[in-house]
Every structure is written in structure tokens, then in C-alpha cells.
Short mmCIF file of C-alpha atoms and ligand atoms in Angstrom, two decimals:
data_model
loop_
_atom_site.label_atom_id
_atom_site.label_comp_id
_atom_site.label_asym_id
_atom_site.label_seq_id
_atom_site.Cartn_x
_atom_site.Cartn_y
_atom_site.Cartn_z
CA MET A 1 119.09 41.99 146.25
CA GLU A 2 119.46 45.70 146.99
CA ILE A 3 123.14 46.60 146.62
CA ILE A 4 122.77 50.25 147.61
CA PRO A 5 119.52 52.23 147.87
CA ASN A 6 117.62 52.06 144.54
CA VAL A 7 120.13 49.72 142.89
CA HIS A 8 119.23 46.05 142.80
CA GLN A 9 120.96 42.99 141.41
CA LEU A 10 118.36 40.67 139.94
CA PRO A 11 118.23 36.99 140.91
CA SER A 12 118.65 33.93 138.71
CA THR A 13 119.74 35.46 135.43
CA MET A 14 122.06 32.48 134.83
CA ALA A 15 125.49 33.82 133.91
CA GLY A 16 125.30 37.54 133.08
CA ASN A 17 124.22 39.86 135.92
CA ALA A 18 121.23 42.14 135.44
CA TYR A 19 120.51 45.24 137.51
CA LEU A 20 117.44 47.30 138.28
CA LEU A 21 117.67 51.04 138.91
CA VAL A 22 114.69 52.44 140.77
CA GLY A 23 113.92 56.08 140.09
CA GLU A 24 110.66 57.70 139.07
CA THR A 25 110.42 54.78 136.68
CA LEU A 26 112.44 51.57 136.56
CA THR A 27 115.46 50.99 134.34
CA LEU A 28 116.73 47.50 133.70
CA VAL A 29 120.39 47.08 132.79
CA ASP A 30 120.83 43.77 130.95
CA THR A 31 118.40 40.87 131.03
CA GLY A 32 120.28 37.61 131.69
CA MET A 33 120.03 34.44 129.63
CA PRO A 34 116.86 33.49 127.76
CA GLY A 35 114.34 32.31 130.34
CA SER A 36 115.10 35.00 132.94
CA ALA A 37 112.11 37.27 132.23
CA SER A 38 109.60 35.80 134.65
CA ARG A 39 112.05 35.82 137.55
CA ILE A 40 113.00 39.43 136.78
CA LEU A 41 109.35 40.48 136.68
CA ASP A 42 108.64 38.55 139.90
CA TYR A 43 111.36 40.60 141.54
CA VAL A 44 109.90 43.84 140.14
CA GLY A 45 106.50 42.77 141.52
CA GLY A 46 108.08 42.03 144.90
CA LEU A 47 109.15 45.68 145.07
CA GLY A 48 105.51 46.69 144.58
CA HIS A 49 105.93 47.69 140.93
CA SER A 50 104.10 46.53 137.84
CA PRO A 51 105.87 45.47 134.61
CA ALA A 52 104.72 48.74 132.99
CA ASP A 53 106.84 50.67 135.52
CA VAL A 54 109.92 49.40 133.67
CA THR A 55 110.37 52.08 131.01
CA ARG A 56 113.93 51.39 129.82
CA ILE A 57 116.04 48.33 129.13
CA LEU A 58 119.69 49.26 128.61
CA LEU A 59 121.80 46.51 127.02
CA THR A 60 125.52 46.75 127.83
CA HIS A 61 126.50 44.52 124.89
CA TYR A 62 125.27 41.81 122.55
CA HIS A 63 126.30 38.62 124.39
CA VAL A 64 123.49 36.14 124.94
CA ASP A 65 123.86 36.16 128.73
CA HIS A 66 123.01 39.90 128.73
CA VAL A 67 120.43 40.27 125.94
CA GLY A 68 118.86 36.81 126.27
CA SER A 69 115.56 37.92 127.79
CA ALA A 70 115.37 41.41 126.28
CA ALA A 71 112.80 40.66 123.57
CA LEU A 72 110.34 39.05 125.98
CA LEU A 73 110.85 41.71 128.65
CA LYS A 74 110.25 44.46 126.09
CA GLN A 75 107.04 42.74 125.09
CA GLN A 76 105.89 42.30 128.70
CA THR A 77 106.80 45.78 129.95
CA GLY A 78 106.50 48.04 126.91
CA ALA A 79 109.93 49.47 127.80
CA SER A 80 112.25 51.12 125.27
CA VAL A 81 115.38 49.15 124.50
CA LEU A 82 118.62 51.14 124.45
CA ALA A 83 121.91 49.91 123.00
CA HIS A 84 125.00 51.18 121.18
CA SER A 85 125.03 51.22 117.38
CA GLY A 86 128.15 49.02 117.34
CA ASP A 87 126.25 46.07 118.83
CA MET A 88 122.91 46.79 117.19
CA PRO A 89 123.31 44.36 114.23
CA VAL A 90 123.71 41.35 116.54
CA ILE A 91 121.09 42.44 119.08
CA SER A 92 118.55 42.96 116.31
CA GLY A 93 119.41 39.66 114.61
CA GLN A 94 120.80 41.20 111.40
CA GLU A 95 124.14 39.50 112.13
CA PRO A 96 124.74 36.20 113.95
CA HIS A 97 126.04 36.10 117.52
CA PRO A 98 129.82 35.74 116.99
CA PRO A 99 131.42 32.55 118.36
CA PRO A 100 134.17 32.77 121.02
CA ASN A 101 137.82 33.04 119.93
CA GLN A 102 138.94 29.88 121.66
CA ALA A 103 138.78 26.59 119.68
CA LEU A 104 137.12 24.52 122.42
CA MET A 105 134.50 27.16 123.16
CA LYS A 106 133.87 27.52 119.43
CA VAL A 107 133.04 23.82 119.17
CA LEU A 108 130.78 24.01 122.24
CA PHE A 109 128.96 27.00 120.75
CA ARG A 110 128.34 25.03 117.56
CA ILE A 111 127.06 21.85 119.21
CA VAL A 112 125.03 23.57 121.93
CA PRO A 113 122.95 26.09 119.98
CA ALA A 114 121.29 27.33 123.19
CA MET A 115 124.65 28.84 124.16
CA SER A 116 124.11 31.63 121.66
CA ARG A 117 120.42 31.51 120.68
CA PHE A 118 118.13 34.31 121.75
CA ASP A 119 115.15 36.19 120.39
CA PRO A 120 116.51 39.30 118.69
CA VAL A 121 115.13 42.70 119.59
CA THR A 122 115.45 45.94 117.64
CA PRO A 123 116.74 48.73 119.90
CA ASP A 124 114.38 51.72 120.09
CA VAL A 125 117.18 54.13 120.98
CA LEU A 126 120.83 53.98 119.91
CA VAL A 127 122.95 55.54 122.63
CA GLU A 128 126.41 56.88 121.84
CA ASP A 129 129.32 57.82 124.09
CA GLY A 130 128.38 60.72 126.35
CA ALA A 131 124.62 60.23 126.06
CA THR A 132 122.87 61.24 129.26
CA LEU A 133 119.89 59.50 130.80
CA ASP A 134 117.56 60.88 133.40
CA ILE A 135 118.22 58.16 136.00
CA LEU A 136 118.99 58.65 139.71
CA GLY A 137 120.30 62.19 139.40
CA GLY A 138 121.66 61.79 135.87
CA ALA A 139 123.63 58.99 134.24
CA THR A 140 126.17 59.07 131.44
CA VAL A 141 126.72 56.34 128.88
CA LEU A 142 130.36 55.46 128.19
CA HIS A 143 131.36 53.62 125.03
CA VAL A 144 133.86 51.01 126.25
CA PRO A 145 134.57 48.88 123.16
CA GLY A 146 136.86 45.87 122.94
CA HIS A 147 134.84 43.09 124.55
CA THR A 148 132.33 43.81 121.77
CA PRO A 149 132.35 46.74 119.29
CA GLY A 150 129.45 48.50 120.99
CA ALA A 151 130.00 47.68 124.67
CA ILE A 152 128.75 50.41 126.99
CA ALA A 153 128.97 51.24 130.68
CA LEU A 154 126.74 53.51 132.74
CA HIS A 155 128.20 56.04 135.17
CA VAL A 156 125.83 57.54 137.76
CA PRO A 157 127.93 60.16 139.59
CA ALA A 158 125.25 61.28 142.10
CA ILE A 159 125.23 57.81 143.70
CA ARG A 160 128.87 57.08 142.84
CA LEU A 161 128.00 54.03 140.74
CA LEU A 162 129.51 52.45 137.63
CA ILE A 163 127.72 49.61 135.86
CA CYS A 164 130.35 48.19 133.53
CA GLY A 165 128.82 45.17 131.79
CA ASP A 166 131.65 42.81 130.83
CA ALA A 167 134.10 45.65 130.12
CA ILE A 168 135.58 44.94 133.57
CA ASP A 169 135.53 41.37 134.83
CA HIS A 170 134.99 40.39 138.47
CA ARG A 171 134.53 36.62 138.21
CA GLY A 172 135.65 34.80 141.34
CA GLY A 173 136.23 38.09 143.14
CA ARG A 174 139.15 38.96 140.86
CA LEU A 175 139.13 42.26 138.96
CA GLY A 176 140.52 42.21 135.45
CA PRO A 177 139.93 43.07 131.82
CA PRO A 178 137.23 41.08 130.03
CA PRO A 179 138.04 37.39 129.44
CA SER A 180 139.97 36.76 126.20
CA PRO A 181 137.89 33.93 124.70
CA PHE A 182 134.88 36.23 124.47
CA THR A 183 136.66 39.52 123.69
CA ILE A 184 137.01 40.60 120.07
CA ALA A 185 139.72 43.29 120.51
CA LYS A 186 141.90 42.82 123.58
CA ASP A 187 144.00 46.01 123.27
CA GLN A 188 140.91 48.11 122.81
CA ALA A 189 139.33 46.40 125.83
CA ILE A 190 142.34 47.40 127.95
CA GLU A 191 142.07 51.00 126.70
CA SER A 192 138.45 50.92 127.85
CA VAL A 193 139.48 49.60 131.28
CA ARG A 194 141.91 52.53 131.58
CA ARG A 195 139.14 54.93 130.70
CA MET A 196 136.93 53.57 133.48
CA ALA A 197 139.89 53.57 135.88
CA VAL A 198 140.13 57.38 135.86
CA LEU A 199 136.52 57.91 136.91
CA ASP A 200 135.39 58.13 140.53
CA TYR A 201 132.84 55.71 141.97
CA ASP A 202 132.37 53.75 145.17
CA VAL A 203 130.22 50.99 143.72
CA LEU A 204 131.00 48.79 140.72
CA CYS A 205 128.30 46.56 139.26
CA PRO A 206 130.00 44.10 136.89
CA GLY A 207 128.46 41.76 134.33
CA HIS A 208 129.86 38.76 136.18
CA GLY A 209 130.79 38.24 139.81
CA ALA A 210 129.71 40.21 142.84
CA ALA A 211 129.28 43.97 143.01
CA ILE A 212 132.02 45.90 144.78
CA VAL A 213 130.59 48.28 147.37
CA GLY A 214 133.08 50.85 148.66
CA GLY A 215 136.31 52.06 147.12
CA ALA A 216 135.60 50.44 143.76
CA SER A 217 137.38 52.92 141.52
CA ASP A 218 140.55 52.67 143.65
CA GLN A 219 140.53 48.91 143.08
CA VAL A 220 139.95 49.33 139.35
CA ARG A 221 142.84 51.86 139.18
CA GLN A 222 145.11 49.39 140.93
CA MET A 223 144.09 46.64 138.50
CA ALA A 224 144.60 48.91 135.50
CA ARG A 225 148.10 49.89 136.71
CA ALA A 226 149.03 46.22 137.02
CA LEU A 227 148.17 45.72 133.34
CA GLY A 228 151.35 47.68 132.57
ZN1 LIG B 1 128.75 38.24 130.09
ZN1 LIG B 2 130.12 39.54 127.31
#
């Protein structure tokens, strides 16, 4: 689904949202759960592009619902995988996917291995805070830790867009900080929300829930103020 010109939300990623940015080449932001690759590539094909047109896969953070199909998509497109150094050990399989903080979710994670199992992928490029990417008039990577150590967001000022991964939650149409059971450092996550609240953008593409089109940064500011 095209959210605004050249920015698409990809279908059927099961849980985590994935987005496609269409410039001279295609950039994928997140990849959904394992098993999402063919549907993502079908969508790319539907736009008249071949898999090889996808040159970058940016991973907002290491959770399985965002990196789940990254290894296969890298293989099928030849794209470079970009991620922050803080999340690299889990994405590349050097460290296990951490379980949630909540007891019940922890048990579920243990008895349903598929909840955290994915094919690891070694990032080709480690992006740090302030890194710029040549996408849709120029994009800036923001390090927004807290949900995970290496969570990143992507700000694209020319089209007034912020892709925030799970650093801002929008499940059920409600804006908030990332959900506690899956967030390793809550205070840091709130600091990151405040950082994104001072930027200007009309469109917010979150990791969960629908995109906000129009006045997004005002809504995030309001939410951040309510956090006290
Ligand atoms: Zn998520
Ligand atoms: Zn997450």
C-alpha cells in the first residue's frame, strides 16, 4: 500500500511492519517475520521492479518480527544490509535473541521457538547516529536506543517522513513509548521518544499499527509531553 508517493507499507509481514522506499533504487526498511520474503518480493514485482532493484535493507532493530526475513531477502536481492552496531551481535547470530521481560511472555518464548527463531544475517554496513543515506532527497539515521541497544529511526526531511521502528508504538491507533515487555531500558526509550518529538515530520511510519499521515510530529509531541 502506498502511504505517500514513493513510500509503501508492505503486506503480510505478520507482526512487524516493513516499508519500501522507492528512489533511484529501492530501500527496504525491516523485513517482517520469517516467511515474509516472497510476499515482499511479489509486491516489489507488482511495482514493476526486479529483486535486484532492492539495493539496501535497513534493519531498525534486532527483534524477530523486523529481521525475520532479512537473510533470505539479502540472498534474493543482493542488497546490502544496514544496522546499528548495538544490535549487530543479535542480528548476526553471535548472541541469542533476548527473551521478553515479562514472565508469561518469557515462558511462551521458550516453548514456542518460532517466536524468536530467524536466520541470522551479518550486516554489511554499520550505521551510527547521524549517518546520512542517499534516499528520497537525503535521509538521516537516528540512534534511538532503549527498546533495544541499537534501535534506529530514519528521518527523511524532504518528504517530511519519520520511520521509527518500535521506538514509538502505534498499536491499536494509540501513540506511546515502546511496550515494556519487549523493551530493555525503559527510561532510555523515553529519552529516545523525546528526541523524536522535537523533529518535524508529517508522516510517521511505526513498526506496529497504522502509519500516521498528516501532523504526525505534533501528535508525537503531545504524547511525549503526557509522559511527564
Ligand atoms: Zn516489533
Ligand atoms: Zn521490537
